Amino acid sequence: MDNGPGRGLAAVSTALLAMSRRLEVRDVLRTIVASARELLDARYAALGVPDDHGGFAQFVVDGISEEQWRRIGPLPRQHGILAAMLHQDGAERLADVRKDPRFEGWPAAHPEMSDFLGRPIRDGEETLGALFLANKNGPGGFTEEDEELLALLAQHAAIALTNARLYERSRELTIAEERSRLAHELHDAVSQKLFSLRLTAQAAAALVDRDPARAKDELQQVAALAAEAADELRAAVTELRPAGLDEDGLVATLRDQVRVLDRAHTAHVTFTCAGIRALPAAQEEALLRVAQEALHNALRHSGADRVEVVLARRGAGAALTVADNGRGFDPGAVRAAGRHLGLVSMRDRASGAGGRLTVHSEPGTGTTIEMEVPGG
């Protein structure tokens, strides 16, 4: 590896960019460890995130195979050099970690380590973790320059880890909000269906002896109500599944959700995509949420038998259209009555992502909702 001045610019820049691009905490930890090991030209690197019980909530290694890591055994406890890194302010650079009085040995399958460099990752007074490197590949062990470089990495690692934690918390809040909304939907839709189902079944039972023909009609209504309740439940379960945006992207996620909704409802639901490319994460999430809300309205409230979802490229950005052939409504009257069918939420999501939302609808003409985002 280049140990000259070039390492300080190109390699450091690459490492910092890699850390800033990750959103999940586990991915951030792996990227920090891999970047540190490559940048400081070490054989081994590890990063431990402490828990509140004397152990580690997470411990990520680089330079050790998965098989070797399994043979090493349980995660380490906070003791010896590891504990020192969590509770001191600065770095620790040792020519041979095995000769340090705090060294307490390691499991039989653990690789032999000699020269050592480590430091805590701090956000203010909070210790987010500790970063360790061992066995410099070049002669002479770790240097003062390595120590300075590790300090820079640790500062940016703290930012990346804090951002990742905030991202995961925001996702948890979003999931909680979605579950709360679905609970209301289940109460409003499925509960009403089941209540009607019970009353109709009771009427059929009362008519069996004195009017079998009417009893048969009521039982057919029971079957229809049961089918509608099953549709509502399937749709709710579908919406509980994670969106999968990070793994699959907006196009694949929308296509999968439309395919499931088409199977779950009597209405025919289609999806077409033209020329779309990847968009900033906030815009993709907003487009998905607006599509879900618009589909929800079309399938639950409009009486439509056909719903079309179109995602198309528009300039550097994209336009989403959800159109149905249902009964339509007067947007002005809906606002005046206070029943906005999620329009306020959709407009907020669109504006929050730098986009805009338009609604076209009249009684008897169906509804078209369009959201446009600028891209990036």
CSV table of C-alpha atoms in Angstrom, one decimal:
chain,number,residue,atom,x,y,z
A,1,MET,CA,0.0,0.0,0.0
A,2,ASP,CA,1.1,3.6,-0.7
A,3,ASN,CA,2.3,5.1,2.6
A,4,GLY,CA,3.1,8.5,1.0
A,5,PRO,CA,1.1,11.7,0.9
A,6,GLY,CA,-1.3,10.3,-1.7
A,7,ARG,CA,-2.9,8.1,1.0
A,8,GLY,CA,-4.0,11.2,2.9
A,9,LEU,CA,-6.2,12.4,0.0
A,10,ALA,CA,-7.6,9.8,-2.4
A,11,ALA,CA,-7.7,6.9,0.1
A,12,VAL,CA,-9.1,9.0,3.0
A,13,SER,CA,-11.7,10.5,0.7
A,14,THR,CA,-12.8,7.1,-0.6
A,15,ALA,CA,-13.1,5.8,3.0
A,16,LEU,CA,-15.1,8.8,4.2
A,17,LEU,CA,-17.5,8.7,1.2
A,18,ALA,CA,-18.1,4.9,1.7
A,19,MET,CA,-19.0,5.5,5.4
A,20,SER,CA,-21.4,8.4,4.5
A,21,ARG,CA,-23.3,6.4,1.9
A,22,ARG,CA,-24.5,3.7,4.2
A,23,LEU,CA,-27.8,4.0,6.1
A,24,GLU,CA,-28.2,0.8,8.1
A,25,VAL,CA,-26.1,0.6,11.3
A,26,ARG,CA,-24.7,-2.9,10.6
A,27,ASP,CA,-23.6,-1.7,7.1
A,28,VAL,CA,-22.0,1.4,8.6
A,29,LEU,CA,-20.1,-0.7,11.1
A,30,ARG,CA,-18.8,-3.0,8.4
A,31,THR,CA,-17.8,-0.1,6.2
A,32,ILE,CA,-15.9,1.6,9.0
A,33,VAL,CA,-13.9,-1.5,9.8
A,34,ALA,CA,-13.1,-2.4,6.2
A,35,SER,CA,-12.1,1.2,5.5
A,36,ALA,CA,-9.9,1.4,8.6
A,37,ARG,CA,-8.1,-1.9,7.8
A,38,GLU,CA,-7.4,-0.9,4.2
A,39,LEU,CA,-6.4,2.7,4.9
A,40,LEU,CA,-4.0,1.8,7.7
A,41,ASP,CA,-2.7,-1.3,5.9
A,42,ALA,CA,-3.5,-3.6,8.8
A,43,ARG,CA,-4.0,-7.4,8.8
A,44,TYR,CA,-6.9,-7.3,11.2
A,45,ALA,CA,-9.6,-4.7,12.2
A,46,ALA,CA,-12.6,-4.8,14.6
A,47,LEU,CA,-15.2,-2.5,15.9
A,48,GLY,CA,-17.2,-3.1,19.1
A,49,VAL,CA,-20.4,-1.4,20.1
A,50,PRO,CA,-20.9,-1.7,23.9
A,51,ASP,CA,-24.1,-2.8,25.6
A,52,ASP,CA,-25.1,-1.8,29.2
A,53,HIS,CA,-24.2,-5.2,30.7
A,54,GLY,CA,-20.4,-5.5,30.3
A,55,GLY,CA,-20.5,-7.0,26.8
A,56,PHE,CA,-20.9,-5.9,23.2
A,57,ALA,CA,-24.2,-5.3,21.5
A,58,GLN,CA,-22.4,-5.6,18.1
A,59,PHE,CA,-18.8,-6.7,17.2
A,60,VAL,CA,-17.7,-6.5,13.6
A,61,VAL,CA,-14.4,-7.9,12.3
A,62,ASP,CA,-12.5,-7.7,9.1
A,63,GLY,CA,-9.5,-9.8,8.0
A,64,ILE,CA,-10.9,-13.0,9.7
A,65,SER,CA,-12.9,-15.5,7.8
A,66,GLU,CA,-16.4,-16.4,8.9
A,67,GLU,CA,-15.4,-19.9,9.7
A,68,GLN,CA,-12.5,-18.7,11.9
A,69,TRP,CA,-14.8,-16.2,13.6
A,70,ARG,CA,-17.3,-19.0,14.4
A,71,ARG,CA,-14.5,-21.1,16.0
A,72,ILE,CA,-13.4,-18.2,18.2
A,73,GLY,CA,-16.7,-18.4,20.0
A,74,PRO,CA,-18.9,-15.9,21.8
A,75,LEU,CA,-18.5,-12.2,21.5
A,76,PRO,CA,-15.8,-10.8,23.8
A,77,ARG,CA,-16.6,-9.1,27.1
A,78,GLN,CA,-15.5,-5.6,28.0
A,79,HIS,CA,-12.2,-6.3,29.7
A,80,GLY,CA,-8.5,-5.7,29.2
A,81,ILE,CA,-7.5,-3.6,26.2
A,82,LEU,CA,-11.1,-3.6,24.9
A,83,ALA,CA,-12.4,-2.0,28.1
A,84,ALA,CA,-9.5,0.5,28.0
A,85,MET,CA,-10.5,1.6,24.5
A,86,LEU,CA,-14.1,2.2,25.6
A,87,HIS,CA,-13.2,4.3,28.7
A,88,GLN,CA,-10.3,6.4,27.7
A,89,ASP,CA,-10.3,9.6,25.6
A,90,GLY,CA,-7.4,9.1,23.2
A,91,ALA,CA,-5.7,6.4,21.1
A,92,GLU,CA,-3.7,3.5,22.3
A,93,ARG,CA,-0.7,2.4,20.2
A,94,LEU,CA,1.3,-0.6,21.3
A,95,ALA,CA,4.3,-2.4,19.8
A,96,ASP,CA,3.1,-5.7,21.1
A,97,VAL,CA,-0.3,-6.0,22.7
A,98,ARG,CA,0.7,-9.3,24.3
A,99,LYS,CA,3.2,-7.6,26.6
A,100,ASP,CA,0.8,-5.0,27.9
A,101,PRO,CA,-0.1,-5.6,31.6
A,102,ARG,CA,-3.8,-5.3,30.7
A,103,PHE,CA,-3.7,-8.1,28.1
A,104,GLU,CA,-5.7,-11.1,29.3
A,105,GLY,CA,-5.2,-13.5,26.5
A,106,TRP,CA,-7.7,-14.7,23.8
A,107,PRO,CA,-9.5,-17.9,22.8
A,108,ALA,CA,-7.5,-20.8,21.2
A,109,ALA,CA,-8.8,-20.1,17.7
A,110,HIS,CA,-8.0,-16.4,17.9
A,111,PRO,CA,-5.3,-15.3,15.5
A,112,GLU,CA,-2.0,-14.2,16.9
A,113,MET,CA,-1.7,-10.4,17.1
A,114,SER,CA,1.2,-8.2,18.0
A,115,ASP,CA,1.3,-4.5,17.1
A,116,PHE,CA,-1.9,-2.7,18.0
A,117,LEU,CA,-3.7,0.6,17.5
A,118,GLY,CA,-7.1,1.5,18.8
A,119,ARG,CA,-9.3,4.4,19.9
A,120,PRO,CA,-12.9,5.1,21.0
A,121,ILE,CA,-15.6,6.5,18.7
A,122,ARG,CA,-17.3,9.3,20.5
A,123,ASP,CA,-20.3,11.5,20.0
A,124,GLY,CA,-19.8,14.2,22.7
A,125,GLU,CA,-19.7,12.4,26.0
A,126,GLU,CA,-21.3,9.2,24.6
A,127,THR,CA,-19.0,6.3,23.6
A,128,LEU,CA,-20.5,4.8,20.4
A,129,GLY,CA,-17.9,2.1,20.1
A,130,ALA,CA,-14.2,1.4,19.9
A,131,LEU,CA,-12.1,0.7,16.7
A,132,PHE,CA,-9.1,-1.7,16.9
A,133,LEU,CA,-6.4,-2.6,14.4
A,134,ALA,CA,-3.6,-5.1,14.7
A,135,ASN,CA,-0.6,-6.4,12.8
A,136,LYS,CA,0.6,-3.7,10.4
A,137,ASN,CA,1.4,-5.3,7.1
A,138,GLY,CA,4.6,-3.2,6.6
A,139,PRO,CA,7.6,-3.3,8.9
A,140,GLY,CA,7.9,-1.1,12.0
A,141,GLY,CA,4.3,-1.3,13.3
A,142,PHE,CA,1.8,1.5,13.5
A,143,THR,CA,3.0,5.1,13.3
A,144,GLU,CA,2.1,8.4,14.6
A,145,GLU,CA,0.6,9.2,11.2
A,146,ASP,CA,-1.6,6.1,11.5
A,147,GLU,CA,-2.8,7.4,14.9
A,148,GLU,CA,-3.7,10.7,13.4
A,149,LEU,CA,-5.5,9.0,10.5
A,150,LEU,CA,-7.4,6.8,12.9
A,151,ALA,CA,-8.5,9.9,14.8
A,152,LEU,CA,-9.9,11.4,11.6
A,153,LEU,CA,-11.7,8.1,10.7
A,154,ALA,CA,-13.2,7.9,14.2
A,155,GLN,CA,-14.6,11.5,14.0
A,156,HIS,CA,-16.4,10.6,10.7
A,157,ALA,CA,-17.4,7.2,12.0
A,158,ALA,CA,-19.2,8.9,14.8
A,159,ILE,CA,-21.2,11.0,12.4
A,160,ALA,CA,-22.0,8.1,10.1
A,161,LEU,CA,-23.1,5.9,13.1
A,162,THR,CA,-25.3,8.7,14.6
A,163,ASN,CA,-26.9,9.3,11.2
A,164,ALA,CA,-27.5,5.5,10.8
A,165,ARG,CA,-29.1,5.3,14.2
A,166,LEU,CA,-31.4,8.3,13.5
A,167,TYR,CA,-32.4,6.7,10.1
A,168,GLU,CA,-33.3,3.4,11.8
A,169,ARG,CA,-35.3,5.2,14.5
A,170,SER,CA,-37.2,7.1,11.8
A,171,ARG,CA,-38.0,3.9,10.1
A,172,GLU,CA,-39.3,2.4,13.3
A,173,LEU,CA,-41.5,5.4,13.8
A,174,THR,CA,-42.8,5.1,10.2
A,175,ILE,CA,-43.6,1.5,10.8
A,176,ALA,CA,-45.4,2.3,14.0
A,177,GLU,CA,-47.4,5.0,12.2
A,178,GLU,CA,-48.3,2.6,9.4
A,179,ARG,CA,-49.4,-0.1,11.9
A,180,SER,CA,-51.6,2.4,13.7
A,181,ARG,CA,-53.2,3.5,10.5
A,182,LEU,CA,-53.8,-0.1,9.5
A,183,ALA,CA,-55.4,-0.8,12.9
A,184,HIS,CA,-57.9,2.0,12.2
A,185,GLU,CA,-58.5,0.6,8.7
A,186,LEU,CA,-59.1,-2.9,10.1
A,187,HIS,CA,-61.5,-1.5,12.6
A,188,ASP,CA,-63.4,0.7,10.0
A,189,ALA,CA,-63.5,-1.8,7.2
A,190,VAL,CA,-63.1,-5.4,8.4
A,191,SER,CA,-65.0,-5.0,11.6
A,192,GLN,CA,-67.9,-3.5,9.8
A,193,LYS,CA,-67.8,-6.4,7.3
A,194,LEU,CA,-67.8,-9.0,10.1
A,195,PHE,CA,-70.6,-7.2,11.9
A,196,SER,CA,-72.7,-7.4,8.7
A,197,LEU,CA,-71.7,-11.0,8.3
A,198,ARG,CA,-72.9,-11.9,11.8
A,199,LEU,CA,-76.3,-10.1,11.3
A,200,THR,CA,-76.8,-11.8,7.9
A,201,ALA,CA,-76.0,-15.2,9.3
A,202,GLN,CA,-78.5,-14.7,12.1
A,203,ALA,CA,-81.2,-13.7,9.6
A,204,ALA,CA,-80.5,-16.8,7.5
A,205,ALA,CA,-80.8,-19.0,10.6
A,206,ALA,CA,-84.1,-17.5,11.5
A,207,LEU,CA,-85.5,-18.0,7.9
A,208,VAL,CA,-84.3,-21.6,7.4
A,209,ASP,CA,-87.5,-23.2,8.5
A,210,ARG,CA,-90.2,-20.8,7.4
A,211,ASP,CA,-88.7,-19.3,4.2
A,212,PRO,CA,-85.9,-21.5,2.8
A,213,ALA,CA,-85.6,-19.5,-0.5
A,214,ARG,CA,-84.9,-16.3,1.4
A,215,ALA,CA,-82.6,-18.1,3.7
A,216,LYS,CA,-80.6,-19.3,0.7
A,217,ASP,CA,-80.4,-15.7,-0.5
A,218,GLU,CA,-79.1,-14.6,2.9
A,219,LEU,CA,-76.5,-17.4,2.9
A,220,GLN,CA,-75.3,-16.2,-0.5
A,221,GLN,CA,-74.9,-12.7,1.0
A,222,VAL,CA,-72.9,-14.3,3.9
A,223,ALA,CA,-70.5,-15.8,1.3
A,224,ALA,CA,-70.1,-12.5,-0.5
A,225,LEU,CA,-69.4,-10.6,2.8
A,226,ALA,CA,-66.9,-13.2,3.9
A,227,ALA,CA,-65.0,-12.8,0.6
A,228,GLU,CA,-64.9,-9.0,1.0
A,229,ALA,CA,-63.6,-9.4,4.6
A,230,ALA,CA,-60.9,-11.7,3.3
A,231,ASP,CA,-59.9,-9.2,0.6
A,232,GLU,CA,-59.6,-6.5,3.3
A,233,LEU,CA,-57.5,-8.7,5.5
A,234,ARG,CA,-55.2,-9.7,2.6
A,235,ALA,CA,-54.7,-6.0,1.6
A,236,ALA,CA,-53.9,-5.1,5.2
A,237,VAL,CA,-51.3,-7.9,5.6
A,238,THR,CA,-49.7,-6.7,2.3
A,239,GLU,CA,-49.3,-3.2,3.6
A,240,LEU,CA,-47.7,-4.5,6.8
A,241,ARG,CA,-44.8,-5.9,4.8
A,242,PRO,CA,-41.6,-3.8,4.6
A,243,ALA,CA,-41.4,-1.7,1.5
A,244,GLY,CA,-38.0,-3.1,0.5
A,245,LEU,CA,-36.9,0.1,-1.1
A,246,ASP,CA,-33.3,-0.2,0.0
A,247,GLU,CA,-32.9,-3.7,-1.4
A,248,ASP,CA,-35.2,-3.7,-4.5
A,249,GLY,CA,-35.6,0.0,-5.5
A,250,LEU,CA,-38.8,1.9,-6.2
A,251,VAL,CA,-39.8,0.2,-9.5
A,252,ALA,CA,-39.5,-3.4,-8.3
A,253,THR,CA,-41.3,-2.5,-5.0
A,254,LEU,CA,-44.2,-0.8,-6.7
A,255,ARG,CA,-44.5,-3.6,-9.2
A,256,ASP,CA,-44.6,-6.3,-6.5
A,257,GLN,CA,-47.2,-4.3,-4.4
A,258,VAL,CA,-49.5,-3.7,-7.5
A,259,ARG,CA,-49.2,-7.4,-8.4
A,260,VAL,CA,-50.4,-8.5,-4.9
A,261,LEU,CA,-53.2,-5.9,-4.8
A,262,ASP,CA,-54.4,-7.1,-8.2
A,263,ARG,CA,-54.7,-10.6,-6.7
A,264,ALA,CA,-56.3,-9.4,-3.5
A,265,HIS,CA,-59.0,-7.2,-4.9
A,266,THR,CA,-61.8,-7.7,-7.5
A,267,ALA,CA,-60.6,-4.5,-9.3
A,268,HIS,CA,-57.9,-4.9,-12.0
A,269,VAL,CA,-54.8,-3.1,-10.9
A,270,THR,CA,-51.9,-2.5,-13.4
A,271,PHE,CA,-48.4,-1.0,-13.3
A,272,THR,CA,-46.3,0.4,-16.1
A,273,CYS,CA,-42.9,2.0,-16.0
A,274,ALA,CA,-41.2,4.1,-18.7
A,275,GLY,CA,-37.6,5.3,-18.6
A,276,ILE,CA,-37.3,5.6,-14.9
A,277,ARG,CA,-34.0,5.6,-13.1
A,278,ALA,CA,-32.9,5.7,-9.5
A,279,LEU,CA,-34.0,8.7,-7.5
A,280,PRO,CA,-32.8,10.2,-4.2
A,281,ALA,CA,-34.0,8.0,-1.3
A,282,ALA,CA,-36.3,10.6,0.2
A,283,GLN,CA,-38.1,11.0,-3.2
A,284,GLU,CA,-38.5,7.2,-3.7
A,285,GLU,CA,-40.0,6.8,-0.3
A,286,ALA,CA,-42.4,9.7,-0.8
A,287,LEU,CA,-43.5,8.3,-4.2
A,288,LEU,CA,-44.1,4.9,-2.7
A,289,ARG,CA,-46.1,6.2,0.2
A,290,VAL,CA,-48.3,8.4,-2.1
A,291,ALA,CA,-48.8,5.4,-4.4
A,292,GLN,CA,-49.9,3.3,-1.4
A,293,GLU,CA,-52.3,6.0,-0.2
A,294,ALA,CA,-53.8,6.6,-3.6
A,295,LEU,CA,-54.2,2.9,-4.2
A,296,HIS,CA,-55.8,2.5,-0.8
A,297,ASN,CA,-58.4,5.2,-1.7
A,298,ALA,CA,-59.1,3.8,-5.1
A,299,LEU,CA,-59.6,0.2,-3.9
A,300,ARG,CA,-61.5,0.9,-0.7
A,301,HIS,CA,-63.6,4.0,-1.4
A,302,SER,CA,-64.0,4.7,-5.2
A,303,GLY,CA,-65.9,1.6,-6.3
A,304,ALA,CA,-63.5,1.3,-9.3
A,305,ASP,CA,-63.0,-1.9,-11.3
A,306,ARG,CA,-59.8,-0.7,-12.9
A,307,VAL,CA,-56.8,1.2,-11.3
A,308,GLU,CA,-53.7,2.1,-13.3
A,309,VAL,CA,-50.4,3.0,-11.8
A,310,VAL,CA,-47.8,4.6,-14.1
A,311,LEU,CA,-44.3,5.7,-13.2
A,312,ALA,CA,-42.5,7.7,-15.9
A,313,ARG,CA,-39.4,9.7,-16.3
A,314,ARG,CA,-39.9,13.5,-16.4
A,315,GLY,CA,-36.8,15.5,-17.1
A,316,ALA,CA,-34.3,14.6,-14.4
A,317,GLY,CA,-37.0,13.4,-12.1
A,318,ALA,CA,-40.2,11.3,-12.3
A,319,ALA,CA,-44.0,11.5,-12.4
A,320,LEU,CA,-46.3,9.0,-10.6
A,321,THR,CA,-49.9,8.7,-11.8
A,322,VAL,CA,-52.6,6.6,-10.0
A,323,ALA,CA,-55.9,6.7,-12.0
A,324,ASP,CA,-59.1,4.9,-11.4
A,325,ASN,CA,-62.5,4.7,-13.1
A,326,GLY,CA,-64.5,4.9,-9.9
A,327,ARG,CA,-67.2,7.2,-8.8
A,328,GLY,CA,-64.9,10.2,-8.3
A,329,PHE,CA,-65.6,13.1,-6.0
A,330,ASP,CA,-65.5,16.9,-5.7
A,331,PRO,CA,-62.2,17.8,-4.1
A,332,GLY,CA,-63.5,21.1,-2.9
A,333,ALA,CA,-66.5,19.5,-1.2
A,334,VAL,CA,-64.3,16.9,0.4
A,335,ARG,CA,-62.1,19.5,1.9
A,336,ALA,CA,-65.1,21.5,3.2
A,337,ALA,CA,-66.5,18.4,4.8
A,338,GLY,CA,-63.2,17.6,6.5
A,339,ARG,CA,-62.9,14.2,4.8
A,340,HIS,CA,-59.7,14.6,2.9
A,341,LEU,CA,-59.2,10.9,2.0
A,342,GLY,CA,-55.5,11.2,2.8
A,343,LEU,CA,-55.0,14.2,0.4
A,344,VAL,CA,-53.3,16.3,3.1
A,345,SER,CA,-50.9,13.5,3.9
A,346,MET,CA,-50.1,12.9,0.3
A,347,ARG,CA,-49.5,16.6,-0.4
A,348,ASP,CA,-47.2,16.8,2.7
A,349,ARG,CA,-45.2,13.9,1.5
A,350,ALA,CA,-44.8,15.4,-2.0
A,351,SER,CA,-43.7,18.8,-0.7
A,352,GLY,CA,-41.4,17.2,1.8
A,353,ALA,CA,-39.6,15.5,-1.0
A,354,GLY,CA,-39.4,18.7,-3.1
A,355,GLY,CA,-42.2,17.6,-5.4
A,356,ARG,CA,-45.8,18.5,-6.0
A,357,LEU,CA,-49.1,16.7,-6.0
A,358,THR,CA,-52.2,17.4,-8.3
A,359,VAL,CA,-55.6,15.8,-8.0
A,360,HIS,CA,-58.1,15.6,-10.8
A,361,SER,CA,-61.6,14.3,-10.0
A,362,GLU,CA,-65.3,15.0,-10.5
A,363,PRO,CA,-68.3,12.9,-9.4
A,364,GLY,CA,-68.8,10.1,-11.9
A,365,THR,CA,-65.5,10.6,-13.8
A,366,GLY,CA,-63.0,8.7,-11.7
A,367,THR,CA,-59.9,10.1,-10.0
A,368,THR,CA,-56.4,10.8,-11.2
A,369,ILE,CA,-53.6,11.6,-8.7
A,370,GLU,CA,-50.3,12.7,-10.0
A,371,MET,CA,-47.1,13.4,-8.1
A,372,GLU,CA,-43.9,14.8,-9.7
A,373,VAL,CA,-40.5,14.9,-8.1
A,374,PRO,CA,-37.4,16.7,-9.5
A,375,GLY,CA,-34.8,13.9,-9.2
A,376,GLY,CA,-31.3,14.7,-8.2
